[in-house]
Coordinates of C-alpha atoms in Angstrom, one line a residue:
Chain A
M1 CA 5.5 -61.7 -21.8
T2 CA 9.3 -62.1 -21.4
L3 CA 10.4 -65.6 -21.3
P4 CA 12.4 -66.8 -18.3
F5 CA 16.2 -67.3 -18.4
I6 CA 16.8 -71.1 -18.4
V7 CA 20.1 -72.2 -17.0
G8 CA 21.4 -75.7 -17.6
L9 CA 24.1 -76.8 -15.2
G10 CA 26.3 -79.7 -16.2
S11 CA 29.7 -81.3 -16.9
H12 CA 31.1 -83.9 -19.3
Q13 CA 30.5 -86.6 -16.7
G14 CA 27.8 -88.9 -17.9
D15 CA 24.4 -88.0 -16.6
D16 CA 25.7 -84.8 -15.2
Q17 CA 24.9 -83.4 -18.7
A18 CA 21.2 -83.5 -17.9
G19 CA 20.9 -79.7 -17.6
W20 CA 22.6 -79.2 -20.9
L21 CA 20.4 -81.7 -22.6
V22 CA 17.3 -79.8 -21.5
L23 CA 18.8 -76.7 -23.2
E24 CA 19.6 -78.6 -26.4
R25 CA 16.0 -79.8 -26.7
L26 CA 14.6 -76.3 -26.0
Q27 CA 16.9 -74.9 -28.7
E28 CA 15.5 -77.5 -31.1
R29 CA 12.1 -76.2 -30.2
H30 CA 13.2 -72.6 -31.0
Y31 CA 13.2 -71.3 -27.5
P32 CA 15.1 -68.0 -27.8
R33 CA 18.8 -68.9 -27.8
A34 CA 19.8 -65.8 -25.8
R35 CA 17.7 -66.9 -22.9
L36 CA 19.3 -70.4 -22.7
I37 CA 22.4 -70.4 -20.6
R38 CA 24.8 -73.4 -20.4
L39 CA 27.0 -73.3 -17.2
Q40 CA 29.4 -75.7 -15.6
H41 CA 29.8 -74.1 -12.2
P42 CA 27.0 -72.9 -10.0
A43 CA 29.0 -69.8 -9.1
D44 CA 28.8 -68.7 -12.7
L45 CA 25.1 -68.1 -12.1
L46 CA 26.1 -64.9 -10.3
D47 CA 27.4 -63.5 -13.6
V48 CA 24.4 -64.3 -15.7
A49 CA 21.3 -64.1 -13.4
D50 CA 19.3 -60.9 -13.3
I51 CA 17.1 -60.0 -10.4
E52 CA 14.5 -58.6 -12.7
Q53 CA 14.2 -61.7 -14.9
S54 CA 12.5 -65.0 -13.9
L55 CA 14.8 -67.9 -13.7
I56 CA 14.6 -71.6 -14.3
I57 CA 17.5 -73.9 -13.4
C58 CA 17.9 -77.4 -14.6
D59 CA 20.5 -79.7 -13.1
A60 CA 21.3 -83.4 -12.5
C61 CA 20.9 -84.8 -9.0
N62 CA 21.8 -88.0 -7.2
G63 CA 19.0 -88.7 -4.7
N64 CA 16.8 -91.6 -4.0
G65 CA 14.8 -91.8 -7.1
E66 CA 15.0 -93.9 -10.2
P67 CA 17.3 -92.6 -13.0
G68 CA 15.3 -90.2 -15.1
S69 CA 12.9 -89.1 -12.3
I70 CA 12.3 -85.4 -12.2
H71 CA 12.0 -83.2 -9.1
R72 CA 10.7 -79.7 -9.0
F73 CA 11.6 -77.2 -6.3
L74 CA 10.7 -73.6 -5.8
W75 CA 13.6 -71.5 -4.5
P76 CA 13.9 -70.8 -1.6
S77 CA 13.3 -74.3 -0.5
D78 CA 14.6 -75.9 2.7
Q79 CA 14.1 -79.3 1.1
L80 CA 16.7 -78.5 -1.5
C81 CA 19.3 -77.3 0.9
C82 CA 19.3 -80.0 3.5
R83 CA 22.4 -81.6 2.0
R84 CA 25.8 -80.4 3.3
A85 CA 28.3 -78.9 0.9
S86 CA 30.9 -81.4 -0.2
G87 CA 33.7 -79.1 0.9
S88 CA 34.1 -75.7 2.5
H89 CA 35.7 -74.4 -0.7
D90 CA 32.9 -75.7 -2.9
L91 CA 30.1 -73.3 -3.8
T92 CA 27.1 -75.5 -4.1
L93 CA 24.0 -74.4 -6.0
C94 CA 22.2 -73.7 -2.7
S95 CA 25.0 -71.5 -1.4
V96 CA 25.3 -69.7 -4.7
M97 CA 21.5 -69.0 -4.7
E98 CA 21.7 -67.7 -1.2
L99 CA 24.8 -65.6 -1.9
G100 CA 23.2 -64.3 -5.1
R101 CA 20.1 -63.2 -3.2
Q102 CA 22.3 -61.3 -0.7
L103 CA 24.1 -59.7 -3.6
G104 CA 20.9 -58.8 -5.3
V105 CA 21.4 -60.7 -8.5
I106 CA 19.2 -63.7 -8.0
P107 CA 15.4 -63.2 -8.1
E108 CA 13.4 -63.8 -4.9
V109 CA 11.8 -66.9 -6.4
A110 CA 13.3 -69.4 -8.9
E111 CA 12.2 -72.7 -10.3
L112 CA 14.6 -75.6 -10.0
W113 CA 14.3 -78.8 -11.9
A114 CA 16.5 -81.8 -10.8
L115 CA 16.9 -84.9 -12.9
E116 CA 18.0 -88.1 -11.3
G117 CA 21.1 -89.6 -12.8
E118 CA 23.1 -92.8 -12.2
N119 CA 26.3 -92.6 -14.2
W120 CA 28.8 -89.8 -13.4
T121 CA 31.9 -91.2 -15.2
A122 CA 34.0 -88.5 -16.9
G123 CA 33.8 -88.5 -20.7
T124 CA 30.9 -90.9 -20.9
E125 CA 27.5 -90.3 -22.6
P126 CA 24.4 -89.7 -20.6
S127 CA 22.1 -92.7 -20.0
E128 CA 19.0 -93.2 -22.1
A129 CA 16.8 -92.6 -19.1
V130 CA 18.3 -89.2 -18.4
R131 CA 18.3 -88.2 -22.1
S132 CA 14.6 -89.1 -22.4
A133 CA 13.8 -87.3 -19.1
A134 CA 15.6 -84.2 -20.2
N135 CA 13.6 -84.1 -23.5
G136 CA 10.4 -84.6 -21.5
L137 CA 11.3 -81.8 -19.1
A138 CA 12.2 -79.5 -21.9
D139 CA 8.9 -80.1 -23.6
R140 CA 7.1 -79.4 -20.4
I141 CA 8.9 -76.1 -19.9
W142 CA 8.2 -75.2 -23.5
E143 CA 4.5 -76.0 -23.1
N144 CA 4.3 -74.0 -19.8
H145 CA 6.0 -70.9 -21.1
C146 CA 5.7 -70.8 -24.9
H147 CA 2.5 -72.5 -25.6
A148 CA 0.3 -70.9 -23.0
Chain B
M1 CA 35.7 -84.3 35.5
S2 CA 32.3 -82.6 35.2
S3 CA 31.0 -81.3 31.9
S4 CA 31.3 -77.8 33.2
E5 CA 35.0 -78.1 33.1
I6 CA 35.1 -78.9 29.4
I7 CA 34.4 -76.4 26.5
Q8 CA 33.6 -78.2 23.3
V9 CA 33.4 -76.9 19.8
P10 CA 31.8 -80.0 18.4
I11 CA 32.1 -79.2 14.7
L12 CA 34.4 -76.6 13.2
T13 CA 32.7 -74.7 10.4
R14 CA 34.1 -73.1 7.3
V15 CA 37.1 -75.5 7.3
E16 CA 37.5 -78.4 4.9
G17 CA 36.6 -81.7 6.6
E18 CA 35.2 -82.9 9.9
G19 CA 36.9 -81.7 13.1
G20 CA 36.3 -80.2 16.5
V21 CA 38.1 -78.8 19.5
T22 CA 38.0 -79.8 23.1
I23 CA 39.3 -77.5 25.9
R24 CA 39.9 -79.0 29.3
L25 CA 39.8 -76.6 32.2
G26 CA 41.5 -77.3 35.6
E27 CA 41.8 -75.2 38.7
G28 CA 44.9 -73.5 37.4
G29 CA 43.5 -72.6 34.0
I30 CA 43.4 -74.5 30.7
E31 CA 44.9 -78.0 31.1
S32 CA 44.8 -79.0 27.5
V33 CA 43.4 -78.2 24.1
T34 CA 43.0 -80.9 21.5
L35 CA 42.1 -80.5 17.9
N36 CA 39.9 -83.6 17.4
I37 CA 39.9 -84.9 13.8
F38 CA 37.3 -87.6 13.3
E39 CA 37.3 -87.6 9.5
P40 CA 37.7 -91.3 8.5
P41 CA 41.1 -92.4 7.4
R42 CA 41.5 -92.2 3.6
L43 CA 44.1 -95.0 3.0
F44 CA 45.3 -93.6 -0.2
E45 CA 48.9 -94.8 0.2
A46 CA 47.7 -98.4 0.4
L47 CA 45.4 -97.9 -2.6
L48 CA 48.4 -97.0 -4.7
R49 CA 50.4 -100.1 -4.1
G50 CA 50.6 -102.4 -7.1
R51 CA 49.0 -99.9 -9.4
P52 CA 50.7 -98.4 -12.5
L53 CA 52.7 -95.3 -11.5
E54 CA 50.9 -93.4 -14.3
E55 CA 47.7 -93.5 -12.2
T56 CA 49.3 -91.8 -9.2
P57 CA 48.8 -88.1 -10.1
D58 CA 45.1 -88.6 -10.7
I59 CA 44.5 -90.9 -7.8
T60 CA 46.3 -88.7 -5.3
A61 CA 44.5 -85.6 -6.7
R62 CA 41.3 -87.2 -5.4
I63 CA 42.6 -86.7 -1.8
C64 CA 41.4 -83.1 -2.0
G65 CA 38.9 -81.1 -4.1
I66 CA 40.6 -77.8 -3.0
C67 CA 44.2 -78.6 -3.7
P68 CA 44.3 -81.4 -6.3
V69 CA 47.1 -79.7 -8.3
A70 CA 49.3 -79.8 -5.2
Y71 CA 48.9 -83.6 -5.0
Q72 CA 49.5 -83.9 -8.7
M73 CA 52.6 -81.8 -8.5
S74 CA 54.2 -83.5 -5.5
S75 CA 53.5 -86.9 -7.0
V76 CA 54.8 -86.2 -10.5
H77 CA 58.0 -84.6 -9.2
A78 CA 58.6 -87.5 -6.8
L79 CA 58.0 -90.1 -9.5
E80 CA 60.2 -88.2 -11.9
A81 CA 62.9 -88.2 -9.3
A82 CA 62.5 -92.0 -9.0
L83 CA 62.6 -92.4 -12.8
G84 CA 65.4 -89.9 -13.5
V85 CA 63.1 -87.7 -15.7
Q86 CA 64.2 -84.2 -16.5
I87 CA 61.4 -81.9 -17.7
T88 CA 61.8 -79.1 -20.1
P89 CA 61.7 -75.4 -19.1
T90 CA 58.3 -75.0 -20.9
I91 CA 56.7 -77.8 -18.8
R92 CA 58.3 -76.4 -15.7
R93 CA 56.7 -73.0 -16.3
L94 CA 53.3 -74.5 -17.1
R95 CA 53.4 -76.4 -13.9
R96 CA 54.0 -73.2 -12.0
L97 CA 51.1 -71.6 -14.0
L98 CA 48.9 -74.5 -13.0
Y99 CA 49.9 -74.1 -9.4
C100 CA 49.1 -70.4 -9.6
G101 CA 45.6 -71.3 -10.7
E102 CA 45.1 -73.4 -7.6
W103 CA 46.5 -70.8 -5.2
I104 CA 44.2 -68.3 -6.8
E105 CA 41.1 -70.5 -6.4
S106 CA 41.9 -71.5 -2.9
H107 CA 43.2 -68.2 -1.5
A108 CA 40.5 -66.0 -3.1
L109 CA 37.7 -68.0 -1.6
H110 CA 39.3 -68.5 1.8
L111 CA 40.1 -64.9 2.1
H112 CA 36.7 -63.5 1.1
L113 CA 34.2 -66.1 2.2
L114 CA 35.8 -68.2 4.9
H115 CA 38.1 -66.0 6.9
A116 CA 37.0 -62.4 6.4
P117 CA 33.6 -63.0 8.1
D118 CA 35.4 -63.6 11.3
F119 CA 36.6 -60.1 11.5
F120 CA 33.1 -58.6 11.3
G121 CA 31.3 -61.1 13.5
A122 CA 29.5 -62.6 10.5
S123 CA 28.6 -66.2 10.7
S124 CA 29.2 -66.9 7.0
G125 CA 30.3 -65.4 3.7
I126 CA 26.6 -65.1 2.8
E127 CA 26.0 -62.9 5.9
L128 CA 29.2 -60.9 5.0
A129 CA 27.8 -60.3 1.5
Q130 CA 25.0 -58.2 3.1
R131 CA 27.5 -55.7 4.4
F132 CA 30.3 -56.0 1.8
P133 CA 28.6 -57.0 -1.5
A134 CA 31.3 -55.4 -3.7
E135 CA 34.1 -57.2 -1.8
V136 CA 32.4 -60.6 -1.9
K137 CA 31.7 -60.2 -5.6
R138 CA 35.3 -59.3 -6.2
G139 CA 36.3 -62.5 -4.3
L140 CA 34.1 -64.6 -6.5
Q141 CA 35.5 -63.0 -9.6
L142 CA 39.0 -63.6 -8.5
K143 CA 38.2 -67.3 -7.8
K144 CA 36.5 -67.6 -11.2
F145 CA 39.6 -66.5 -13.1
G146 CA 41.6 -69.2 -11.2
N147 CA 39.0 -71.7 -12.3
R148 CA 39.3 -70.6 -15.9
L149 CA 43.0 -71.0 -15.8
L150 CA 42.7 -74.6 -14.5
E151 CA 40.2 -75.4 -17.2
V152 CA 42.5 -74.1 -20.0
L153 CA 45.6 -75.7 -18.6
G154 CA 44.3 -78.7 -16.6
G155 CA 41.2 -79.6 -18.6
R156 CA 38.8 -78.8 -15.8
A157 CA 38.7 -76.6 -12.7
I158 CA 38.4 -79.3 -10.0
H159 CA 40.6 -82.4 -10.3
P160 CA 42.4 -81.4 -13.5
V161 CA 43.1 -84.3 -15.9
N162 CA 45.9 -82.9 -18.0
V163 CA 48.9 -83.7 -15.7
K164 CA 51.0 -86.7 -16.3
V165 CA 54.4 -88.0 -15.1
G166 CA 56.9 -86.4 -17.5
G167 CA 54.7 -83.3 -18.3
F168 CA 51.2 -82.8 -19.7
H169 CA 48.9 -84.9 -21.9
R170 CA 48.7 -81.9 -24.2
L171 CA 50.0 -78.3 -24.2
P172 CA 47.3 -75.7 -24.1
N173 CA 46.7 -73.8 -27.3
R174 CA 48.0 -70.3 -27.6
H175 CA 44.6 -68.7 -28.4
D176 CA 43.0 -70.1 -25.2
M177 CA 46.0 -68.8 -23.1
A178 CA 45.9 -65.4 -24.7
A179 CA 42.2 -65.1 -24.0
L180 CA 42.9 -65.3 -20.3
I181 CA 45.3 -62.2 -20.3
P182 CA 42.6 -59.5 -20.0
H183 CA 41.0 -61.3 -17.1
F184 CA 44.4 -61.6 -15.3
E185 CA 45.2 -58.0 -15.9
A186 CA 42.0 -57.1 -14.1
G187 CA 42.7 -59.8 -11.5
V188 CA 46.0 -58.4 -10.5
L189 CA 44.4 -55.1 -9.6
A190 CA 41.5 -56.8 -7.8
A191 CA 43.9 -58.9 -5.8
V192 CA 45.8 -55.8 -4.7
E193 CA 42.5 -54.2 -3.6
A194 CA 41.5 -57.4 -1.7
T195 CA 44.9 -57.4 0.1
R196 CA 44.6 -53.7 1.1
W197 CA 41.1 -54.5 2.4
V198 CA 42.2 -57.4 4.6
A199 CA 45.3 -55.6 5.8
A200 CA 43.1 -53.0 7.5
F201 CA 41.1 -55.6 9.5
P202 CA 41.3 -55.4 13.3
F203 CA 43.7 -58.2 14.3
P204 CA 43.8 -59.8 17.8
D205 CA 47.0 -59.1 19.6
F206 CA 48.6 -62.5 19.6
E207 CA 52.0 -63.7 18.6
Y208 CA 53.9 -67.0 18.9
A209 CA 57.6 -67.7 18.3
Y210 CA 57.0 -70.0 15.4
D211 CA 59.4 -72.3 13.7
F212 CA 58.3 -71.4 10.2
V213 CA 59.0 -74.0 7.5
S214 CA 58.7 -73.8 3.7
L215 CA 60.5 -74.5 0.5
S216 CA 62.9 -71.9 -0.6
H217 CA 64.4 -71.4 -4.1
P218 CA 67.1 -68.8 -4.9
D219 CA 65.4 -67.5 -8.0
E220 CA 61.7 -67.7 -7.5
Y221 CA 58.9 -67.8 -5.0
P222 CA 58.6 -71.5 -3.9
M223 CA 56.1 -73.8 -5.6
N224 CA 57.6 -76.9 -7.1
E225 CA 61.2 -76.8 -6.2
G226 CA 63.7 -75.7 -3.6
D227 CA 65.4 -76.6 -0.3
I228 CA 63.4 -77.0 2.9
V229 CA 64.2 -74.0 5.1
S230 CA 63.1 -72.9 8.5
S231 CA 63.1 -69.7 10.5
T232 CA 65.3 -71.4 13.1
G233 CA 68.1 -72.0 10.6
L234 CA 67.4 -75.3 8.9
R235 CA 68.3 -75.7 5.3
I236 CA 68.2 -79.1 3.8
P237 CA 67.5 -80.7 0.4
V238 CA 64.0 -82.3 0.2
T239 CA 65.6 -85.8 0.2
E240 CA 66.5 -85.3 3.8
Y241 CA 63.0 -84.5 4.9
N242 CA 62.6 -87.8 6.9
Q243 CA 65.8 -87.1 8.8
H244 CA 64.4 -83.8 10.2
F245 CA 60.6 -84.3 10.4
V246 CA 58.6 -87.2 11.8
E247 CA 54.9 -88.0 12.1
E248 CA 53.4 -89.4 15.3
Q249 CA 50.0 -90.9 16.1
V250 CA 47.9 -89.3 18.8
A251 CA 44.8 -90.7 20.5
H252 CA 42.4 -87.9 19.7
S253 CA 42.9 -87.6 16.0
T254 CA 42.7 -89.8 12.9
A255 CA 45.4 -87.6 11.4
L256 CA 49.0 -88.0 12.3
H257 CA 50.9 -85.1 14.0
A258 CA 54.2 -84.0 12.6
V259 CA 57.1 -82.6 14.6
R260 CA 60.7 -81.7 14.2
R261 CA 62.4 -85.1 14.6
H262 CA 65.2 -84.2 17.1
R263 CA 63.4 -81.6 19.1
G264 CA 59.9 -83.0 19.1
T265 CA 58.7 -79.4 18.6
P266 CA 55.8 -78.3 16.3
Y267 CA 56.3 -76.1 13.3
L268 CA 54.2 -74.0 11.0
L269 CA 53.7 -74.2 7.3
G270 CA 51.5 -72.1 4.9
P271 CA 51.3 -68.6 3.5
L272 CA 52.7 -66.8 6.5
A273 CA 55.7 -69.2 6.6
R274 CA 56.3 -68.8 2.9
V275 CA 56.0 -65.0 2.9
N276 CA 58.3 -64.7 6.0
L277 CA 60.9 -67.0 4.5
N278 CA 60.7 -65.8 0.8
R279 CA 59.4 -62.3 0.9
D280 CA 62.2 -60.9 -1.4
R281 CA 61.2 -63.4 -4.1
L282 CA 57.6 -62.3 -4.3
M283 CA 56.7 -60.8 -7.7
P284 CA 57.5 -57.0 -7.7
L285 CA 53.9 -55.7 -7.1
A286 CA 53.3 -58.2 -4.3
R287 CA 56.6 -57.3 -2.7
R288 CA 55.9 -53.6 -2.8
L289 CA 52.4 -54.3 -1.5
A290 CA 53.8 -56.2 1.5
D291 CA 55.7 -53.1 2.4
E292 CA 52.8 -50.8 1.7
V293 CA 50.4 -52.6 4.0
G294 CA 53.0 -52.8 6.7
L295 CA 53.4 -56.6 7.1
S296 CA 56.3 -56.9 9.5
A297 CA 59.4 -58.8 8.2
N298 CA 58.9 -61.8 10.5
C299 CA 55.2 -61.6 11.3
C300 CA 54.2 -64.1 14.0
N301 CA 50.5 -63.3 14.3
P302 CA 48.6 -66.2 12.9
F303 CA 45.5 -64.1 12.3
K304 CA 47.5 -62.1 9.8
S305 CA 47.8 -65.1 7.6
I306 CA 45.0 -63.5 5.7
I307 CA 47.4 -60.8 4.6
A308 CA 50.0 -63.3 3.5
R309 CA 47.3 -65.1 1.6
G310 CA 46.4 -61.8 -0.1
L311 CA 50.0 -61.2 -1.1
E312 CA 50.2 -64.7 -2.5
L313 CA 47.0 -64.0 -4.5
V314 CA 48.6 -60.9 -6.0
H315 CA 51.8 -62.9 -6.6
A316 CA 49.9 -65.7 -8.4
Y317 CA 48.1 -63.3 -10.6
E318 CA 51.3 -61.4 -11.5
E319 CA 53.2 -64.6 -12.2
S320 CA 50.3 -66.1 -14.2
L321 CA 50.2 -62.9 -16.3
A322 CA 53.9 -63.0 -17.0
I323 CA 53.7 -66.7 -18.1
L324 CA 50.5 -66.1 -20.2
R325 CA 52.0 -63.2 -22.0
D326 CA 55.1 -65.0 -23.3
Y327 CA 53.6 -68.5 -23.6
D328 CA 55.5 -70.6 -26.2
A329 CA 53.7 -73.8 -27.2
S330 CA 56.7 -75.3 -28.9
G331 CA 58.4 -78.4 -27.6
P332 CA 57.1 -81.7 -26.4
A333 CA 54.1 -81.9 -24.0
S334 CA 55.8 -84.5 -22.0
I335 CA 59.2 -86.3 -21.6
R336 CA 59.2 -90.1 -22.3
Y337 CA 60.7 -92.4 -19.8
R338 CA 61.3 -96.0 -19.1
A339 CA 60.2 -97.8 -16.0
R340 CA 62.9 -98.8 -13.6
D341 CA 63.5 -99.8 -10.0
G342 CA 63.8 -96.6 -8.0
A343 CA 62.7 -94.3 -5.2
G344 CA 62.1 -90.6 -5.2
C345 CA 60.6 -87.9 -3.2
A346 CA 59.4 -84.3 -3.7
A347 CA 57.8 -81.5 -1.8
T348 CA 55.8 -78.7 -3.3
E349 CA 53.9 -75.8 -1.8
A350 CA 50.2 -76.5 -1.5
P351 CA 48.0 -73.5 -0.6
R352 CA 48.2 -74.6 3.0
G353 CA 51.9 -75.4 3.0
L354 CA 54.5 -78.0 2.2
L355 CA 53.2 -81.3 0.8
F356 CA 55.7 -84.1 0.9
H357 CA 55.4 -87.3 -1.3
E358 CA 57.8 -90.3 -1.6
Y359 CA 57.4 -93.4 -3.7
R360 CA 59.2 -96.6 -4.6
V361 CA 58.6 -98.1 -8.0
D362 CA 59.6 -101.4 -9.6
S363 CA 61.0 -102.3 -13.0
Q364 CA 57.4 -102.9 -14.3
G365 CA 56.4 -99.4 -13.5
Q366 CA 54.2 -100.3 -10.5
I367 CA 54.1 -98.5 -7.2
V368 CA 55.7 -100.6 -4.5
S369 CA 55.1 -98.0 -1.7
G370 CA 54.0 -94.5 -1.3
R371 CA 53.9 -92.0 1.5
I372 CA 52.1 -88.6 1.6
V373 CA 52.6 -86.0 4.3
P374 CA 50.0 -83.2 3.9
P375 CA 50.4 -79.7 5.3
T376 CA 47.4 -79.8 7.7
S377 CA 48.8 -82.9 9.5
Q378 CA 52.1 -81.0 9.9
N379 CA 50.4 -78.0 11.2
Q380 CA 48.1 -79.7 13.7
K381 CA 50.4 -79.8 16.7
Q382 CA 51.2 -76.1 16.2
I383 CA 47.5 -75.3 16.0
E384 CA 46.9 -77.0 19.3
R385 CA 49.9 -75.1 20.9
D386 CA 48.5 -71.8 19.6
L387 CA 45.0 -72.6 20.9
L388 CA 46.4 -73.4 24.3
D389 CA 48.4 -70.1 24.4
Y390 CA 45.7 -67.9 22.9
L391 CA 42.8 -69.3 25.0
T392 CA 44.9 -69.0 28.2
R393 CA 45.3 -65.3 27.5
R394 CA 41.6 -65.0 26.7
L395 CA 40.7 -66.8 30.0
Q396 CA 43.0 -64.4 31.9
A397 CA 41.1 -61.5 30.2
A398 CA 37.9 -62.9 31.6
A399 CA 36.5 -64.1 28.3
S400 CA 33.3 -66.2 28.7
R401 CA 33.2 -69.8 27.6
S402 CA 31.0 -69.0 24.7
E403 CA 33.4 -66.3 23.6
M404 CA 36.3 -68.7 23.9
A405 CA 34.5 -71.3 21.7
V406 CA 34.1 -68.6 19.1
D407 CA 37.8 -67.7 19.5
C408 CA 38.7 -71.3 18.9
E409 CA 37.0 -71.4 15.6
R410 CA 38.4 -68.1 14.5
L411 CA 42.0 -69.1 15.3
V412 CA 41.7 -72.5 13.6
R413 CA 40.2 -70.9 10.5
S414 CA 43.2 -68.6 10.2
Y415 CA 45.3 -71.7 9.2
D416 CA 42.8 -72.7 6.5
P417 CA 43.1 -76.3 7.6
C418 CA 42.2 -79.1 5.2
I419 CA 41.1 -81.8 7.6
S420 CA 40.1 -84.2 4.8
C421 CA 43.6 -84.1 3.5
S422 CA 45.2 -84.7 6.8
T423 CA 43.5 -88.1 7.5
H424 CA 45.5 -90.0 5.1
F425 CA 46.8 -92.7 7.3
L426 CA 45.8 -95.0 10.1
K427 CA 48.3 -97.2 11.9
V428 CA 46.6 -100.5 12.9
R429 CA 48.2 -102.5 15.7
W430 CA 47.2 -106.1 16.0
E431 CA 47.3 -107.6 19.5
E432 CA 47.1 -111.4 19.9
R433 CA 46.1 -113.3 23.0
S434 CA 49.0 -115.3 24.3

């Protein structure tokens, strides 16, 4: 069975590195490197996604949960897209997913994992809660897809 | 007045920020049209007071996620004028390159995903992608190269962190700059195709005798330097801005409206104004393309701003490529300066038009006062005037109210307004009981 592409979205702003941390842990566990994709902008997803390949996206979020909480969504999900874009020129993950579906590059269904963060300061390290949650999530993904 | 005599567009979509339009109808036709801006005031000028002047570029950049470079450029040039700093030719060129990156990001996205859907009755860029997938992909690719340029030169694509008063924190390395060249070679061609595509759109038949205003420089297409010129004959140094332009408060908007000081008349900034006033200084390919697509010499159709935006996209790619190809990383990244009492102002060309900043600094290097006049607040009065004229014609042509509501949004989007930027100031008047 072909393993899914796993995309980690992030930036160098504290807990926003959550998606990247998931990839680092999966790499440690020898998940095939070619199927781990580290991105900074949601729009870059359109360059790397493949409609024929299953897709998992890991990103940080800022919701109501405790730092380190993990949410799972299945795309398409209304729950995920209730939030308004922060600006008309921003391409949020939701709008990129929708656009990608129209352009035929995003698979019909994708799995999205969101990790609650608390610190978004540029240049800072991720919090221990997020680091630990990212490791836990990576292990869970590995178990689901590599151990089964 | 009954509700049937008012047409409201409660929220404008595919524009930056929160705004709406109210049209009041009387027996003789349209009585008034107001662009209602209810984005909360941002109070950035007050926030700057007492802070070190070095923080100004990064603080003002936070006014906008679309045009942070414009805020950085206007602020550093104004502060350098106050401090008597002269930058090197290398820094000057790199600042133009940074600005090209911002124009590319902003124009590519607006053209393909925000404005183009209007010409095909599509409600969004996502809907447009069903019919024009190749064109939408091209738009995203064009934007992406702009992002990459800002990352290399500015440190990141949104709210770059490499700009400082006197220059840059560090110069980009030659290898990173050279790696962008193939992308920009492809980008020039893609931008040309995008402009040809939009130039063939069906444009509404509407013109207005605008007073176009932009910077103008004798040797280059305007970005960071030049006099302020208008299509009605004005030519002044930027230091005389306040003698010729004034902001006024209006009841229905949290943003100020700017007018020509002595005439009280509106004016129009942005790509159409820049192209009309500086067409002969577009880069060669962009200039030839302007002729090829038949953009008239003094185009006064606001819907055709999308063509001007396309030409500037080509220009920005061409100029970026020229700078990238002969990039020389020698020389200092920034010019040192000493704090001193002083005042300075500057205007640069944001994607949406002329952005004016002025500051007073003290001998300790702190901001005493700051003032920022963004392009959208300068365009607002003209947008209202255009809406009134255009909708009056549409009413005479028996357009329904729902059609007119759609017309409102389409016309407003053609200016690519940034409403968040425009709400920079709130005048508070205290009244005391006697």
